[in-house]
Amino acid sequence: MNVILMGAPGAGKGTQAKEIVKRYNIPHISTGDILRAEVKKGTNLGNQAQKIMESGGLVSDEIILGIIKNRLSENDCKKGYLFDGFPRTRIQAEGLAEFSKVESVIFLKCDDEVVIKRLSGRRACSKCGKDYNIYFRSSKKDGICDDDGAAVVQRADDNETTIRNRLKVFYDTFTPLMQYYNENKIFHEIRGDGEQQDTLKNIFALLDPLR
Ligand SMILES: [Zn+2]
């Protein structure tokens, strides 16, 4: 089962990805993780990528695709994979298609306003790191951690302006990919702004027949 999961920041990709890989016993592959692994292993591609990253450059599609191809040849990918954060461009999507057939692309669709509430409401304890959300899971006392009484604070990049920018960046890269996978008739939209369990049920209904 070869699946790509897409969604704006705050759409809940991380949560859903965990459940998907558990149910279908496929690896969750993120480009960042495998890039780091390849650099650590000191492979040819890893060394090339490291040089580029150290100079502050962007790792080319060619290198990314090479690393992905290596990763997919590993044993745990025999039953398939779940990509998250890849492909990022149409060129990457076309490159991937040359060595692996994607069966389903799932887009977790969320209203921008829901995402903004989810992200701008996020708070974390400055001491123990416990997560809160002022709209959904607030601490008992405003700004104070339930467990240790330390201050509950907001991350600098969780403010509304930054979030709107991140959303724009996401849609700029997402739109051409959506068009590409729509042409390939494997693009599916699933609402990600309702109850988590409903979203998951819909995802499973879509993926179960691919088993
Ligand atoms: Zn705390």
Coordinates of C-alpha atoms and ligand atoms in Angstrom, one line a residue:
M1 CA 0.0 0.0 0.0
N2 CA 1.8 3.1 -1.2
V3 CA 0.2 6.2 0.3
I4 CA 1.0 9.9 0.5
L5 CA -0.5 12.0 3.3
M6 CA -0.9 15.7 2.7
G7 CA -2.2 18.5 4.8
A8 CA -1.5 22.1 6.0
P9 CA 0.3 22.7 9.2
G10 CA -2.2 22.0 12.0
A11 CA -4.3 19.7 9.9
G12 CA -3.4 16.7 12.2
K13 CA -1.2 14.8 9.8
G14 CA 1.1 13.5 12.6
T15 CA -1.7 12.0 14.6
Q16 CA -3.4 10.3 11.6
A17 CA -0.1 9.1 10.2
K18 CA 0.6 7.2 13.5
E19 CA -2.7 5.4 13.2
I20 CA -2.3 4.6 9.5
V21 CA 1.1 3.0 9.9
K22 CA 0.0 1.0 12.9
R23 CA -3.1 -0.4 11.1
Y24 CA -1.3 -1.3 7.8
N25 CA 2.1 -2.1 9.2
I26 CA 3.9 0.2 6.8
P27 CA 6.7 2.6 7.6
H28 CA 6.1 6.3 8.0
I29 CA 8.7 8.0 5.8
S30 CA 9.6 11.7 6.3
T31 CA 12.2 13.2 4.1
G32 CA 13.9 15.0 7.0
D33 CA 14.4 11.7 8.9
I34 CA 15.8 9.8 6.0
L35 CA 18.1 12.7 4.9
R36 CA 19.5 12.7 8.4
A37 CA 19.9 8.9 8.4
E38 CA 21.7 9.0 5.1
V39 CA 24.1 11.7 6.3
K40 CA 24.8 9.7 9.4
K41 CA 25.5 6.5 7.4
G42 CA 27.9 8.6 5.3
T43 CA 26.7 7.3 2.0
N44 CA 27.6 9.0 -1.2
L45 CA 24.2 10.8 -1.4
G46 CA 24.4 11.5 2.3
N47 CA 27.7 13.3 1.9
Q48 CA 26.5 15.3 -1.0
A49 CA 23.4 16.3 0.9
Q50 CA 25.4 17.3 4.0
K51 CA 27.7 19.6 2.0
I52 CA 24.7 21.4 0.5
M53 CA 22.9 21.7 3.8
E54 CA 26.1 23.0 5.6
S55 CA 26.4 25.7 2.9
G56 CA 22.8 26.6 3.6
G57 CA 21.6 25.4 0.2
L58 CA 18.5 23.4 -0.7
V59 CA 19.1 19.7 -1.4
S60 CA 18.3 19.1 -5.1
D61 CA 15.4 17.0 -6.3
E62 CA 17.8 14.5 -7.8
I63 CA 19.5 13.9 -4.4
I64 CA 16.2 13.7 -2.6
L65 CA 14.8 11.2 -5.1
G66 CA 18.0 9.1 -4.9
I67 CA 17.7 8.9 -1.1
I68 CA 14.0 8.0 -1.4
K69 CA 14.7 5.3 -3.9
N70 CA 17.3 3.8 -1.5
R71 CA 14.8 3.9 1.3
L72 CA 12.1 2.2 -0.6
S73 CA 14.4 -0.7 -1.5
E74 CA 14.6 -1.6 2.2
N75 CA 12.8 -4.6 3.6
D76 CA 10.2 -2.8 5.7
C77 CA 8.8 -1.1 2.5
K78 CA 7.8 -4.4 0.9
K79 CA 4.2 -3.9 2.1
G80 CA 4.3 -0.2 1.1
Y81 CA 4.9 3.2 2.7
L82 CA 3.3 6.3 4.0
F83 CA 5.0 9.6 2.9
D84 CA 4.6 12.7 4.8
G85 CA 6.1 15.9 3.5
F86 CA 7.1 14.3 0.2
P87 CA 6.8 15.0 -2.7
R88 CA 7.0 18.8 -2.4
T89 CA 7.1 19.6 -6.1
R90 CA 5.7 18.2 -9.3
I91 CA 9.2 17.3 -10.4
Q92 CA 9.6 15.2 -7.3
A93 CA 6.2 13.6 -7.9
E94 CA 7.1 12.7 -11.5
G95 CA 10.5 11.4 -10.4
L96 CA 8.9 9.2 -7.7
A97 CA 6.5 7.8 -10.3
E98 CA 9.5 6.5 -12.3
F99 CA 10.3 3.9 -9.6
S100 CA 7.3 3.6 -7.4
K101 CA 3.5 3.6 -8.1
V102 CA 1.6 5.7 -5.6
E103 CA -1.8 4.2 -5.0
S104 CA -3.5 6.9 -2.9
V105 CA -3.0 10.5 -2.0
I106 CA -4.9 11.7 1.0
F107 CA -5.3 15.4 1.7
L108 CA -6.5 16.3 5.1
K109 CA -8.7 19.3 4.4
C110 CA -9.2 21.9 7.1
D111 CA -10.7 25.3 7.1
D112 CA -7.9 27.9 7.6
E113 CA -9.8 29.3 10.6
V114 CA -9.8 25.9 12.3
V115 CA -6.0 25.5 11.7
I116 CA -5.4 29.0 13.0
K117 CA -7.3 28.3 16.2
R118 CA -5.5 25.0 16.7
L119 CA -2.1 26.5 16.2
S120 CA -2.5 29.9 17.7
G121 CA -4.2 28.4 20.8
R122 CA -1.2 26.1 21.4
R123 CA 0.6 26.6 24.7
A124 CA 3.3 24.5 26.5
C125 CA 4.6 24.4 30.0
S126 CA 7.9 26.2 30.2
K127 CA 9.1 23.6 32.7
C128 CA 7.7 20.1 31.8
G129 CA 6.6 20.8 28.2
K130 CA 3.0 19.6 28.8
D131 CA 0.8 20.7 25.9
Y132 CA -2.2 22.9 26.3
N133 CA -4.6 24.7 24.0
I134 CA -6.5 27.7 25.2
Y135 CA -9.5 26.8 23.0
F136 CA -9.6 23.0 23.5
R137 CA -7.5 21.9 26.4
S138 CA -6.7 24.8 28.7
S139 CA -4.9 24.5 32.0
K140 CA -7.1 24.8 35.1
K141 CA -5.6 28.2 36.0
D142 CA -4.8 30.6 33.1
G143 CA -1.2 30.5 32.1
I144 CA -0.2 28.0 34.8
C145 CA 0.7 24.3 34.4
D146 CA -1.6 21.9 36.2
D147 CA 1.2 19.6 37.1
D148 CA 4.0 21.8 38.4
G149 CA 2.7 25.4 38.6
A150 CA 5.2 26.7 36.0
A151 CA 4.3 29.3 33.4
V152 CA 2.4 28.1 30.3
V153 CA 3.8 29.9 27.2
Q154 CA 3.2 30.3 23.5
R155 CA 5.9 29.5 20.9
A156 CA 7.0 32.6 18.9
D157 CA 6.0 31.1 15.6
D158 CA 2.5 30.1 16.7
N159 CA 1.2 33.7 16.3
E160 CA -1.5 34.3 13.7
T161 CA 0.6 36.2 11.2
T162 CA 3.2 33.5 11.1
I163 CA 0.6 30.8 10.8
R164 CA -1.1 32.6 7.9
N165 CA 2.3 32.8 6.2
R166 CA 2.9 29.1 6.7
L167 CA -0.5 28.3 5.3
K168 CA 0.3 30.4 2.2
V169 CA 3.6 28.6 1.7
F170 CA 1.9 25.3 2.1
Y171 CA -0.8 26.1 -0.5
D172 CA 1.7 27.4 -3.0
T173 CA 3.5 24.0 -3.0
F174 CA 0.4 21.9 -2.5
T175 CA -1.7 23.2 -5.4
P176 CA 0.4 22.0 -8.3
L177 CA 0.7 18.6 -6.6
M178 CA -3.0 18.4 -6.1
Q179 CA -3.4 19.0 -9.9
Y180 CA -0.9 16.4 -10.7
Y181 CA -2.4 13.7 -8.6
N182 CA -5.9 14.7 -9.7
E183 CA -4.8 14.0 -13.3
N184 CA -3.7 10.6 -12.1
K185 CA -7.1 10.0 -10.4
I186 CA -5.6 9.0 -7.0
F187 CA -6.3 12.3 -5.1
H188 CA -8.7 12.1 -2.2
E189 CA -9.9 14.8 0.1
I190 CA -10.9 13.9 3.7
R191 CA -12.1 16.4 6.2
G192 CA -9.6 16.9 9.0
D193 CA -11.3 19.5 11.0
G194 CA -14.0 17.4 12.7
E195 CA -13.5 14.7 15.3
Q196 CA -10.3 12.8 15.0
Q197 CA -12.1 9.5 15.1
D198 CA -14.3 10.4 12.2
T199 CA -11.3 11.5 10.1
L200 CA -9.6 8.2 10.9
K201 CA -12.7 6.1 10.0
N202 CA -12.9 7.9 6.6
I203 CA -9.2 7.3 6.0
F204 CA -9.5 3.6 6.8
A205 CA -12.6 3.2 4.5
L206 CA -10.5 4.6 1.7
L207 CA -7.4 2.5 2.4
D208 CA -8.8 -0.8 3.5
P209 CA -9.6 -2.0 0.0
L210 CA -6.0 -1.4 -1.0
R211 CA -4.8 -4.1 1.4
Ligands
ZN1 ZN 4.5 21.7 33.7

